[in-house]
Tab-separated table of C-alpha atoms and ligand atoms in Angstrom:
chain	number	residue	atom	x	y	z
A	1	MET	CA	-9.131	-2.284	-23.737
A	2	ALA	CA	-8.899	1.167	-22.865
A	3	LEU	CA	-9.433	2.250	-18.527
A	4	MET	CA	-12.032	0.082	-17.018
A	5	THR	CA	-14.538	1.138	-14.856
A	6	GLY	CA	-14.702	-0.138	-11.218
A	7	LYS	CA	-17.741	-2.590	-12.327
A	8	GLU	CA	-15.505	-3.900	-15.085
A	9	TYR	CA	-12.863	-4.608	-12.942
A	10	GLU	CA	-15.541	-6.537	-10.541
A	11	GLU	CA	-16.914	-8.473	-13.476
A	12	SER	CA	-13.183	-9.551	-14.569
A	13	LEU	CA	-12.174	-10.528	-11.054
A	14	LYS	CA	-14.848	-12.782	-11.085
A	15	LYS	CA	-13.804	-14.753	-14.060
A	16	MET	CA	-10.523	-15.711	-12.148
A	17	LYS	CA	-10.933	-18.838	-10.111
A	18	MET	CA	-8.114	-17.927	-7.324
A	19	ARG	CA	-8.071	-20.009	-4.035
A	20	ILE	CA	-8.251	-18.337	-1.157
A	21	PHE	CA	-8.952	-19.319	2.530
A	22	LEU	CA	-10.757	-17.361	5.164
A	23	PHE	CA	-11.795	-18.267	8.311
A	24	GLY	CA	-11.221	-22.016	7.467
A	25	GLU	CA	-13.488	-21.588	4.521
A	26	GLU	CA	-12.171	-21.930	1.094
A	27	MET	CA	-13.225	-19.899	-1.791
A	28	GLU	CA	-12.948	-18.865	-5.921
A	29	THR	CA	-13.593	-15.076	-5.183
A	30	ALA	CA	-13.416	-12.670	-2.966
A	31	VAL	CA	-16.368	-10.778	-4.768
A	32	GLY	CA	-19.727	-10.422	-2.620
A	33	ASN	CA	-17.554	-11.586	0.613
A	34	PRO	CA	-18.567	-8.960	3.275
A	35	ILE	CA	-14.951	-9.306	4.490
A	36	LEU	CA	-13.710	-8.825	1.365
A	37	GLN	CA	-15.374	-6.454	-0.467
A	38	PRO	CA	-14.627	-3.467	1.069
A	39	SER	CA	-11.106	-4.142	-0.333
A	40	ILE	CA	-12.605	-4.649	-3.938
A	41	ASN	CA	-14.507	-1.519	-3.378
A	42	SER	CA	-11.190	0.225	-2.680
A	43	ILE	CA	-9.595	-0.470	-5.717
A	44	LYS	CA	-12.936	-0.009	-7.887
A	45	ALA	CA	-12.568	4.029	-7.119
A	46	THR	CA	-8.907	4.197	-8.421
A	47	TYR	CA	-10.968	2.864	-11.594
A	48	ASP	CA	-13.882	5.159	-11.230
A	49	LEU	CA	-12.084	8.592	-10.520
A	50	ALA	CA	-9.642	7.996	-13.522
A	51	HIS	CA	-13.106	8.386	-15.632
A	52	MET	CA	-13.904	11.496	-14.059
A	53	PRO	CA	-12.750	14.909	-15.762
A	54	GLU	CA	-12.108	15.881	-12.537
A	55	TYR	CA	-9.222	13.860	-11.552
A	56	GLU	CA	-7.753	12.871	-15.144
A	57	ASP	CA	-4.750	14.773	-15.073
A	58	LEU	CA	-4.007	13.302	-11.617
A	59	MET	CA	-5.248	9.381	-12.584
A	60	THR	CA	-4.256	9.319	-15.890
A	61	ALA	CA	-0.975	9.301	-18.219
A	62	THR	CA	0.482	8.414	-21.245
A	63	SER	CA	2.440	5.348	-21.104
A	64	ASN	CA	5.754	5.517	-22.412
A	65	ILE	CA	5.455	1.927	-24.048
A	66	THR	CA	2.538	2.023	-25.493
A	67	GLY	CA	2.002	5.901	-26.543
A	68	GLU	CA	-1.793	5.209	-24.849
A	69	LYS	CA	-3.671	7.025	-22.337
A	70	ILE	CA	-3.528	4.493	-19.167
A	71	ASN	CA	-4.499	4.463	-15.638
A	72	ARG	CA	-1.435	6.573	-13.737
A	73	PHE	CA	-1.123	3.062	-11.129
A	74	THR	CA	-0.016	1.331	-14.472
A	75	HIS	CA	2.529	4.209	-15.047
A	76	ILE	CA	6.323	4.397	-15.387
A	77	HIS	CA	6.793	7.588	-13.978
A	78	GLN	CA	8.546	9.668	-16.720
A	79	SER	CA	9.380	13.010	-15.011
A	80	ALA	CA	9.545	14.249	-11.571
A	81	GLU	CA	6.248	16.122	-12.210
A	82	ASP	CA	4.811	12.218	-12.490
A	83	LEU	CA	6.331	11.582	-9.234
A	84	VAL	CA	4.392	14.453	-7.803
A	85	LYS	CA	1.453	13.644	-9.158
A	86	LYS	CA	1.290	10.205	-8.245
A	87	VAL	CA	1.365	11.561	-4.542
A	88	LYS	CA	-1.114	14.107	-4.999
A	89	MET	CA	-3.074	11.120	-6.457
A	90	GLN	CA	-2.732	8.740	-3.374
A	91	ARG	CA	-3.821	11.708	-1.368
A	92	LEU	CA	-6.584	11.636	-3.038
A	93	LEU	CA	-7.680	8.292	-3.467
A	94	GLY	CA	-7.003	8.229	0.879
A	95	GLN	CA	-9.507	11.527	1.094
A	96	LYS	CA	-12.099	9.390	-1.136
A	97	THR	CA	-11.717	6.148	0.524
A	98	ALA	CA	-10.347	6.673	4.006
A	99	ALA	CA	-8.735	2.991	3.731
A	100	CYS	CA	-5.886	1.313	1.897
A	101	PHE	CA	-6.692	0.939	-1.692
A	102	GLN	CA	-3.765	-0.946	-2.128
A	103	ARG	CA	-3.169	-0.483	-5.917
A	104	CYS	CA	0.108	1.304	-5.462
A	105	VAL	CA	2.274	-1.747	-4.365
A	106	GLY	CA	2.437	-3.161	-7.836
A	107	MET	CA	2.931	0.590	-9.497
A	108	ASP	CA	6.020	0.783	-6.882
A	109	ALA	CA	7.404	-2.325	-8.255
A	110	PHE	CA	6.579	-1.544	-11.607
A	111	ASN	CA	9.116	1.308	-11.592
A	112	ALA	CA	12.000	-0.380	-9.056
A	113	VAL	CA	11.980	-3.646	-11.608
A	114	TYR	CA	11.724	-1.558	-14.872
A	115	SER	CA	14.598	0.328	-14.179
A	116	THR	CA	16.859	-2.405	-12.510
A	117	THR	CA	16.021	-5.075	-15.225
A	118	TYR	CA	17.652	-2.139	-17.513
A	119	GLU	CA	20.495	-2.398	-14.919
A	120	VAL	CA	20.795	-6.316	-14.983
A	121	ASP	CA	20.730	-6.618	-18.490
A	122	GLN	CA	23.471	-3.856	-18.863
A	123	LYS	CA	25.463	-5.614	-17.032
A	124	CYS	CA	24.725	-9.595	-17.857
A	125	GLY	CA	23.713	-9.278	-21.415
A	126	THR	CA	19.870	-10.882	-20.188
A	127	ASN	CA	16.707	-9.832	-21.121
A	128	TYR	CA	14.598	-8.919	-18.758
A	129	HIS	CA	14.133	-5.466	-19.422
A	130	GLU	CA	12.343	-6.588	-22.592
A	131	ASN	CA	10.162	-9.035	-21.137
A	132	PHE	CA	8.887	-6.634	-18.306
A	133	ARG	CA	8.089	-4.001	-21.053
A	134	LYS	CA	6.058	-6.770	-22.159
A	135	PHE	CA	4.263	-7.331	-18.974
A	136	ALA	CA	4.002	-3.876	-18.529
A	137	ALA	CA	2.372	-3.123	-21.713
A	138	TYR	CA	0.045	-6.065	-21.330
A	139	VAL	CA	-1.201	-4.793	-18.056
A	140	GLN	CA	-1.546	-1.098	-19.115
A	141	GLU	CA	-3.362	-2.533	-22.120
A	142	ASN	CA	-5.959	-4.138	-20.135
A	143	ASP	CA	-5.919	-1.759	-17.173
A	144	LEU	CA	-5.042	-4.562	-14.732
A	145	VAL	CA	-4.274	-4.761	-10.725
A	146	VAL	CA	-0.744	-5.891	-9.883
A	147	ASP	CA	0.151	-6.709	-6.215
A	148	GLY	CA	3.937	-5.853	-5.880
A	149	ALA	CA	5.168	-9.111	-3.495
A	150	MET	CA	8.215	-8.390	-1.842
A	151	THR	CA	8.242	-9.732	2.095
A	152	ASP	CA	9.478	-13.171	2.905
A	153	THR	CA	8.204	-15.021	5.955
A	154	LYS	CA	12.241	-14.420	6.725
A	155	GLY	CA	12.474	-17.624	9.506
A	156	ASP	CA	15.137	-17.017	11.879
A	157	ARG	CA	16.315	-13.226	10.932
A	158	SER	CA	20.016	-13.786	11.942
A	159	LEU	CA	20.441	-16.342	8.907
A	160	ALA	CA	20.817	-15.392	4.632
A	161	PRO	CA	18.133	-17.599	3.075
A	162	SER	CA	20.125	-20.026	1.832
A	163	LYS	CA	20.722	-20.929	5.263
A	164	GLN	CA	17.778	-21.435	6.576
A	165	ALA	CA	16.253	-24.650	8.295
A	166	ASP	CA	13.524	-24.927	5.693
A	167	PRO	CA	14.547	-23.586	2.583
A	168	ASP	CA	10.793	-22.370	1.492
A	169	LEU	CA	11.354	-19.290	4.663
A	170	TYR	CA	12.271	-17.584	1.719
A	171	LEU	CA	10.673	-17.795	-1.831
A	172	HIS	CA	13.369	-19.509	-4.072
A	173	VAL	CA	13.558	-21.351	-7.326
A	174	VAL	CA	13.108	-25.072	-6.963
A	175	GLU	CA	13.748	-26.177	-11.068
A	176	ARG	CA	15.025	-24.760	-13.989
A	177	ARG	CA	13.440	-25.280	-17.342
A	178	PRO	CA	13.987	-25.120	-20.849
A	179	ASP	CA	10.510	-23.494	-20.864
A	180	GLY	CA	10.928	-21.321	-17.378
A	181	ILE	CA	11.449	-22.075	-13.838
A	182	VAL	CA	9.334	-23.165	-10.995
A	183	VAL	CA	9.197	-20.965	-7.371
A	184	ARG	CA	8.434	-22.115	-3.974
A	185	GLY	CA	8.053	-20.214	-0.884
A	186	ALA	CA	5.484	-16.939	0.685
A	187	LYS	CA	5.102	-13.491	0.391
A	188	ALA	CA	3.578	-12.466	4.027
A	189	HIS	CA	1.027	-9.359	4.537
A	190	GLN	CA	-0.091	-9.136	0.818
A	191	THR	CA	-2.015	-5.963	0.743
A	192	GLY	CA	-5.002	-6.608	-1.810
A	193	ILE	CA	-3.699	-9.857	-3.292
A	194	VAL	CA	-7.129	-11.139	-3.496
A	195	ASN	CA	-8.031	-8.426	-5.484
A	196	SER	CA	-5.399	-8.423	-7.840
A	197	HIS	CA	-5.442	-9.853	-11.317
A	198	GLU	CA	-1.164	-10.247	-11.032
A	199	VAL	CA	1.451	-10.677	-8.426
A	200	LEU	CA	4.809	-9.229	-9.476
A	201	VAL	CA	7.848	-10.995	-7.187
A	202	MET	CA	10.685	-9.540	-5.705
A	203	PRO	CA	13.562	-10.697	-3.405
A	204	THR	CA	12.922	-9.205	-0.466
A	205	VAL	CA	16.786	-8.656	1.039
A	206	ALA	CA	20.514	-7.461	-0.389
A	207	MET	CA	21.398	-11.198	-1.161
A	208	GLY	CA	25.132	-13.074	-1.617
A	209	PRO	CA	26.876	-15.479	-4.167
A	210	ASP	CA	25.154	-18.448	-2.079
A	211	ASP	CA	21.582	-17.012	-2.722
A	212	LYS	CA	21.213	-17.457	-6.493
A	213	ASP	CA	18.297	-19.531	-6.213
A	214	TYR	CA	16.725	-16.487	-3.920
A	215	ALA	CA	17.534	-13.463	-6.357
A	216	VAL	CA	14.350	-14.050	-8.362
A	217	SER	CA	11.708	-11.598	-10.203
A	218	PHE	CA	8.513	-12.554	-12.054
A	219	ALA	CA	5.175	-12.070	-12.481
A	220	VAL	CA	2.237	-14.414	-12.640
A	221	PRO	CA	-1.559	-14.431	-12.436
A	222	LEU	CA	-3.106	-14.747	-9.410
A	223	ASP	CA	-5.377	-17.827	-10.269
A	224	SER	CA	-2.046	-19.832	-11.479
A	225	GLU	CA	-1.868	-23.513	-10.280
A	226	GLY	CA	-0.154	-23.618	-6.765
A	227	LEU	CA	-1.023	-20.271	-5.843
A	228	VAL	CA	-2.822	-20.241	-2.413
A	229	MET	CA	-4.010	-17.402	-0.372
A	230	VAL	CA	-4.958	-17.074	3.506
A	231	VAL	CA	-6.397	-14.098	4.612
A	232	GLY	CA	-5.599	-12.210	7.675
A	233	ARG	CA	-7.556	-10.905	10.688
A	234	GLN	CA	-8.289	-7.356	11.452
A	235	SER	CA	-9.568	-6.335	14.747
A	236	CYS	CA	-13.203	-6.206	14.496
A	237	ASP	CA	-13.490	-7.655	10.892
A	238	THR	CA	-16.461	-10.116	11.736
A	239	ARG	CA	-18.563	-6.297	12.495
A	240	LYS	CA	-18.842	-6.618	8.673
A	241	THR	CA	-20.615	-9.934	8.435
A	242	GLU	CA	-23.394	-8.721	11.204
A	243	ASN	CA	-25.683	-6.721	8.363
A	244	THR	CA	-24.824	-3.882	10.017
A	245	THR	CA	-23.539	-0.021	8.509
A	246	LEU	CA	-22.970	1.742	11.216
A	247	ASP	CA	-20.688	-0.755	13.577
A	248	VAL	CA	-18.430	-0.939	11.018
A	249	GLY	CA	-17.769	2.901	10.912
A	250	ASN	CA	-16.525	2.745	6.909
A	251	ASP	CA	-19.459	0.693	5.384
A	252	VAL	CA	-17.899	1.004	1.976
A	253	TYR	CA	-14.077	0.737	1.521
A	254	GLY	CA	-11.435	-0.987	2.878
A	255	GLY	CA	-8.395	-3.048	2.755
A	256	MET	CA	-7.119	-6.699	3.162
A	257	GLU	CA	-3.575	-8.389	3.568
A	258	ALA	CA	-2.961	-12.597	3.248
A	259	LEU	CA	-0.094	-14.841	3.452
A	260	THR	CA	0.231	-15.804	-0.133
A	261	VAL	CA	1.919	-19.398	-0.760
A	262	PHE	CA	3.960	-20.150	-4.221
A	263	ASP	CA	3.625	-24.074	-3.897
A	264	ASN	CA	5.515	-25.264	-7.051
A	265	VAL	CA	4.365	-22.212	-9.449
A	266	PHE	CA	5.151	-22.719	-12.811
A	267	VAL	CA	6.967	-19.194	-14.488
A	268	PRO	CA	7.330	-18.959	-17.856
A	269	ASN	CA	10.589	-17.728	-19.339
A	270	ASP	CA	8.885	-14.152	-20.702
A	271	ARG	CA	7.713	-13.911	-17.223
A	272	ILE	CA	10.657	-13.725	-15.420
A	273	PHE	CA	12.480	-10.318	-14.658
A	274	LEU	CA	15.364	-11.666	-12.202
A	275	ASN	CA	17.139	-15.196	-12.570
A	276	GLY	CA	19.916	-15.572	-10.103
A	277	GLU	CA	22.320	-12.198	-10.453
A	278	THR	CA	22.688	-11.819	-6.796
A	279	GLU	CA	24.189	-8.599	-6.806
A	280	PHE	CA	20.962	-6.792	-7.962
A	281	ALA	CA	18.626	-8.027	-5.402
A	282	GLY	CA	19.698	-4.791	-3.073
A	283	MET	CA	19.431	-2.311	-5.812
A	284	LEU	CA	15.759	-3.866	-6.316
A	285	VAL	CA	14.752	-3.756	-3.162
A	286	GLU	CA	16.009	-0.185	-2.125
A	287	ARG	CA	14.746	1.168	-5.539
A	288	PHE	CA	10.626	-0.489	-4.489
A	289	ALA	CA	10.973	0.600	-0.826
A	290	GLY	CA	12.245	3.964	-1.987
A	291	TYR	CA	8.987	4.306	-4.045
A	292	HIS	CA	6.576	3.039	-1.491
A	293	ARG	CA	8.224	5.223	1.592
A	294	GLN	CA	7.285	7.945	-0.505
A	295	SER	CA	3.672	6.578	-1.509
A	296	TYR	CA	3.202	7.127	2.276
A	297	GLY	CA	3.262	10.414	1.792
A	298	GLY	CA	0.341	10.672	-0.285
A	299	CYS	CA	-2.249	8.101	0.874
A	300	LYS	CA	-1.825	8.495	4.503
A	301	VAL	CA	-2.019	12.022	4.088
A	302	GLY	CA	-5.109	11.565	2.984
A	303	VAL	CA	-6.789	9.240	5.207
A	304	GLY	CA	-5.028	12.072	7.662
A	305	ASP	CA	-7.492	14.600	6.372
A	306	VAL	CA	-10.144	11.984	6.770
A	307	LEU	CA	-9.703	11.711	10.783
A	308	ILE	CA	-8.960	15.224	11.241
A	309	GLY	CA	-12.512	15.942	9.951
A	310	ALA	CA	-13.895	13.387	11.342
A	311	THR	CA	-12.153	14.799	14.634
A	312	ALA	CA	-13.403	18.228	14.121
A	313	LEU	CA	-16.698	16.960	14.103
A	314	ALA	CA	-16.730	14.895	17.087
A	315	ALA	CA	-15.599	18.184	18.892
A	316	GLU	CA	-18.333	20.127	17.191
A	317	TYR	CA	-21.539	17.569	17.722
A	318	ASN	CA	-19.910	17.800	21.693
A	319	GLY	CA	-20.106	21.808	21.850
A	320	ALA	CA	-16.568	21.706	22.339
A	321	GLU	CA	-15.233	23.490	19.057
A	322	LYS	CA	-14.746	26.589	20.581
A	323	ALA	CA	-12.026	25.635	23.683
A	324	SER	CA	-8.626	26.488	23.093
A	325	HIS	CA	-7.091	23.665	23.871
A	326	ILE	CA	-9.383	21.804	21.200
A	327	LYS	CA	-8.445	24.077	18.404
A	328	ASP	CA	-5.162	23.873	18.984
A	329	LYS	CA	-4.780	19.957	18.876
A	330	LEU	CA	-6.504	19.975	15.360
A	331	ILE	CA	-3.872	22.234	14.329
A	332	GLU	CA	-1.259	19.998	15.381
A	333	MET	CA	-2.913	17.280	13.724
A	334	THR	CA	-3.061	19.195	10.607
A	335	HIS	CA	0.560	20.107	10.776
A	336	LEU	CA	1.444	16.719	11.283
A	337	ASN	CA	-0.169	15.798	8.391
A	338	GLU	CA	0.830	18.085	6.041
A	339	THR	CA	4.371	17.727	6.991
A	340	LEU	CA	4.490	14.189	5.887
A	341	TYR	CA	3.071	15.659	2.600
A	342	CYS	CA	5.928	17.673	2.274
A	343	CYS	CA	8.113	15.297	2.459
A	344	GLY	CA	5.936	12.962	0.029
A	345	ILE	CA	5.978	15.741	-2.393
A	346	ALA	CA	9.859	17.119	-1.735
A	347	CYS	CA	11.308	13.621	-2.092
A	348	SER	CA	9.193	13.368	-5.976
A	349	SER	CA	10.288	16.707	-6.871
A	350	GLU	CA	13.715	16.232	-6.197
A	351	GLY	CA	13.422	12.718	-8.212
A	352	THR	CA	16.256	11.641	-11.341
A	353	GLU	CA	16.042	10.136	-14.070
A	354	THR	CA	17.608	6.182	-14.269
A	355	ALA	CA	19.274	4.567	-16.498
A	356	SER	CA	16.385	3.359	-17.966
A	357	GLY	CA	14.753	6.552	-18.428
A	358	ASN	CA	11.991	6.213	-15.831
A	359	TYR	CA	12.330	8.469	-12.663
A	360	LEU	CA	13.212	7.684	-9.245
A	361	ILE	CA	12.472	9.508	-5.954
A	362	ASP	CA	15.316	10.828	-3.704
A	363	LEU	CA	16.164	7.942	-1.513
A	364	MET	CA	17.067	10.091	1.408
A	365	LEU	CA	13.830	12.114	1.418
A	366	ALA	CA	11.747	9.449	0.801
A	367	ASN	CA	13.317	7.589	3.925
A	368	VAL	CA	13.021	10.611	5.661
A	369	CYS	CA	9.418	10.762	4.850
A	370	LYS	CA	8.546	7.379	5.904
A	371	GLN	CA	10.225	7.422	9.086
A	372	ASN	CA	8.041	10.317	10.013
A	373	VAL	CA	5.239	7.810	8.932
A	374	THR	CA	6.393	5.612	11.706
A	375	ARG	CA	5.648	8.213	14.005
A	376	PHE	CA	2.843	11.039	13.101
A	377	PRO	CA	-0.384	8.674	12.182
A	378	TYR	CA	-0.153	7.760	15.815
A	379	GLU	CA	-0.135	10.923	16.995
A	380	ILE	CA	-2.807	11.751	14.842
A	381	ALA	CA	-4.616	9.001	16.137
A	382	ARG	CA	-3.921	9.902	20.101
A	383	LEU	CA	-4.998	13.354	19.168
A	384	ALA	CA	-8.757	12.103	17.883
A	385	GLN	CA	-9.372	9.856	20.303
A	386	ASP	CA	-8.231	12.513	23.095
A	387	ILE	CA	-10.936	14.783	21.503
A	388	ALA	CA	-13.195	11.974	20.440
A	389	GLY	CA	-13.629	10.945	24.338
A	390	GLY	CA	-14.551	7.363	25.104
A	391	LEU	CA	-17.623	6.768	23.713
A	392	MET	CA	-15.757	5.943	20.705
A	393	VAL	CA	-14.957	2.951	22.499
A	394	THR	CA	-18.129	2.263	24.620
A	395	LEU	CA	-21.177	3.077	22.348
A	396	PRO	CA	-23.586	0.563	22.344
A	397	SER	CA	-24.513	-1.904	19.184
A	398	GLU	CA	-26.540	-0.565	16.047
A	399	LYS	CA	-28.799	-3.190	16.902
A	400	ASP	CA	-29.303	-1.721	20.357
A	401	ILE	CA	-29.605	1.658	19.294
A	402	ASN	CA	-32.726	0.650	16.670
A	403	HIS	CA	-34.006	-1.544	20.124
A	404	PRO	CA	-37.110	0.397	21.083
A	405	VAL	CA	-36.802	0.095	24.743
A	406	ALA	CA	-32.672	0.037	24.737
A	407	GLY	CA	-32.429	2.639	21.725
A	408	ALA	CA	-34.601	5.208	23.680
A	409	TYR	CA	-31.843	5.549	26.363
A	410	ILE	CA	-29.239	5.217	24.410
A	411	LYS	CA	-30.498	8.442	22.250
A	412	LYS	CA	-31.670	10.386	25.084
A	413	TYR	CA	-28.644	10.304	27.227
A	414	PHE	CA	-25.388	10.300	24.400
A	415	ALA	CA	-27.097	13.487	22.819
A	416	GLY	CA	-24.707	16.319	22.139
A	417	THR	CA	-25.557	19.849	20.981
A	418	SER	CA	-29.521	19.861	20.546
A	419	THR	CA	-28.811	20.888	16.787
A	420	THR	CA	-26.622	17.613	15.854
A	421	PRO	CA	-28.934	14.725	14.915
A	422	ILE	CA	-27.690	11.744	17.606
A	423	GLU	CA	-27.070	9.132	14.036
A	424	ASN	CA	-24.181	12.426	13.194
A	425	ARG	CA	-22.530	11.501	16.653
A	426	PHE	CA	-22.623	7.924	16.330
A	427	LYS	CA	-21.641	7.746	12.551
A	428	ILE	CA	-18.299	9.932	13.683
A	429	MET	CA	-17.548	8.510	16.768
A	430	ARG	CA	-17.343	5.007	14.691
A	431	LEU	CA	-15.193	6.465	12.278
A	432	ILE	CA	-12.687	7.623	14.075
A	433	GLU	CA	-12.980	4.053	16.115
A	434	ASN	CA	-12.531	2.026	12.568
A	435	LEU	CA	-9.467	4.773	11.242
A	436	THR	CA	-7.294	4.202	15.052
A	437	MET	CA	-8.551	0.609	16.074
A	438	GLY	CA	-10.317	-1.002	14.069
A	439	THR	CA	-10.038	-3.156	10.875
A	440	ALA	CA	-8.670	0.573	8.805
A	441	ALA	CA	-5.656	0.693	11.667
A	442	VAL	CA	-4.176	-1.926	9.654
A	443	GLY	CA	-3.564	0.235	6.811
A	444	TYR	CA	-3.652	3.998	8.892
A	445	LEU	CA	-1.683	2.892	11.916
A	446	THR	CA	0.130	-0.445	11.875
A	447	GLU	CA	0.882	-0.314	8.019
A	448	SER	CA	2.663	2.861	8.936
A	449	LEU	CA	4.920	1.476	11.035
A	450	HIS	CA	5.905	-1.647	9.180
A	451	GLY	CA	4.758	-1.149	6.030
A	452	ALA	CA	7.358	-0.214	3.300
A	453	GLY	CA	10.116	-1.554	5.799
A	454	SER	CA	9.944	-1.016	9.625
A	455	PRO	CA	11.605	1.856	11.159
A	456	GLN	CA	15.056	0.552	11.239
A	457	ALA	CA	14.842	-0.282	8.101
A	458	GLN	CA	14.537	3.239	6.832
A	459	ARG	CA	17.851	4.449	9.441
A	460	VAL	CA	19.950	2.205	7.598
A	461	VAL	CA	19.347	4.177	4.453
A	462	ILE	CA	19.293	7.833	5.869
A	463	SER	CA	22.694	6.674	7.855
A	464	ARG	CA	24.178	5.694	4.027
A	465	GLN	CA	22.756	8.845	2.487
A	466	SER	CA	23.857	11.008	4.906
A	467	ASN	CA	27.110	12.134	3.657
A	468	MET	CA	28.452	12.221	7.087
A	469	PRO	CA	32.121	12.889	5.697
A	470	GLY	CA	31.056	15.711	4.090
A	471	LYS	CA	29.161	17.309	6.331
A	472	LYS	CA	32.592	17.316	8.863
A	473	ALA	CA	34.280	18.969	5.603
A	474	LEU	CA	32.062	21.664	5.870
A	475	ALA	CA	32.726	22.259	9.942
A	476	LYS	CA	36.034	21.984	9.193
A	477	ALA	CA	35.961	24.973	6.781
A	478	ILE	CA	34.158	26.975	8.684
A	479	VAL	CA	36.537	27.268	11.440
A	480	HIS	CA	39.421	26.489	9.302
A	481	ILE	CA	40.340	22.786	10.424
A	482	GLU	CA	43.234	21.524	7.515
A	483	ASP	CA	43.951	17.584	7.996
B	1	SF4	FE1	-1.055	2.551	-1.307
B	1	SF4	FE2	-0.640	3.451	1.088
B	1	SF4	FE3	-2.237	1.146	1.012
B	1	SF4	FE4	0.649	0.925	0.163
B	1	SF4	S1	-0.771	1.693	2.045
B	1	SF4	S2	-1.054	0.356	-1.294
B	1	SF4	S3	0.344	3.444	-0.517
B	1	SF4	S4	-3.032	3.030	0.085
B	2	FE	FE1	2.294	-0.691	1.868
């Protein structure tokens, strides 16, 4: 099949029988559920934009495996230019959805597993890379959504995977059979999992020789027996069930996360990409995290563009847009947002070829990118709230606004400039609320902090990549110190 449309993607999801829990109830599909449909809509945008001629260059690529035109979200990056286009595509999607569009996790896992399996095979004589190429070709040909799954629930953080009181706190192999393996464990905070077709699992930390059963990577369809997803709450989530549009802030797009349990899931041999080679767990983690830290230099910037635009409109609707401090705050927001983009582009432009032939971002610059992402969106959000004012959190409900008595008072007393339709002012208030403290704040703020690794994880890599001896040598050379 060539590129799917958003509609075809949605239809393909309906055919899968998943096990999804939400608010104490079990369902087989996320399609049509008011809490989950916005998440599906965001992914639909990754399909529909790929059919638009003006976005074709960013949204599609030529597969190095099949030679066919594919969606860039399933692509194995073949050049530094591909890495740059990836970031530009993510900024575009952030601008179009103002939400997490979820499909990047799989793309980042794809590229990390592709290069790592090649190097495992070189050293260990295994057949993982061929397995993975076959899986990648299947995904590309069918234009599927793959969710990358890394984060184990981790239990006692002071203990290695194999030393936990409950061995399932890290996902591991519980049975080895001639035809495959059986795995048990869970992956937390899985973005977009209920609306993906496949899950690509990777280890979550570097591992020692005792952790053999935990050094495992594989892919299975999300309707596999034993897979269970429990959807996480987002602040203001139930507003989506109230049959109103204004109060949700963004009435089309959204994201979702779920605890994903692998309760004795069978993985056939040709879907295994790592199985006991503990010394490669760290490489896989570092590469996946590196790619995903690059990703945030695109997606968060696109969402930031929407938030900055909304903030400028809030000022305009209040008649405050000419105040010098407002102008300066908008400049500061833009400066912060574009700094993140600089990092995303820089780590991509400096990408280099791996032994397998795909391209890897500059790890130092990708980690600097993500470290900035842990901070700047919070400052951008603070400035947005500063300019928006208190109405963002005290505006009455859409039902009150539409009430003949209450609504008349609300519209009279919350009027801004006389040229601004009052509904527009309310819409922008709710959008800023959604992005900075509502459902979208999961993606724009908390995920900026903890997604792709919490801040300390980047500082560890920055320290390792800093080449301090080289920097000391530079200083010594300037002042003629000879040891
Ligand atoms: Fe993609 Fe950003 Fe969502 Fe991660 S947070 S899946 S990079 S949109
Ligand atoms: Fe993420």
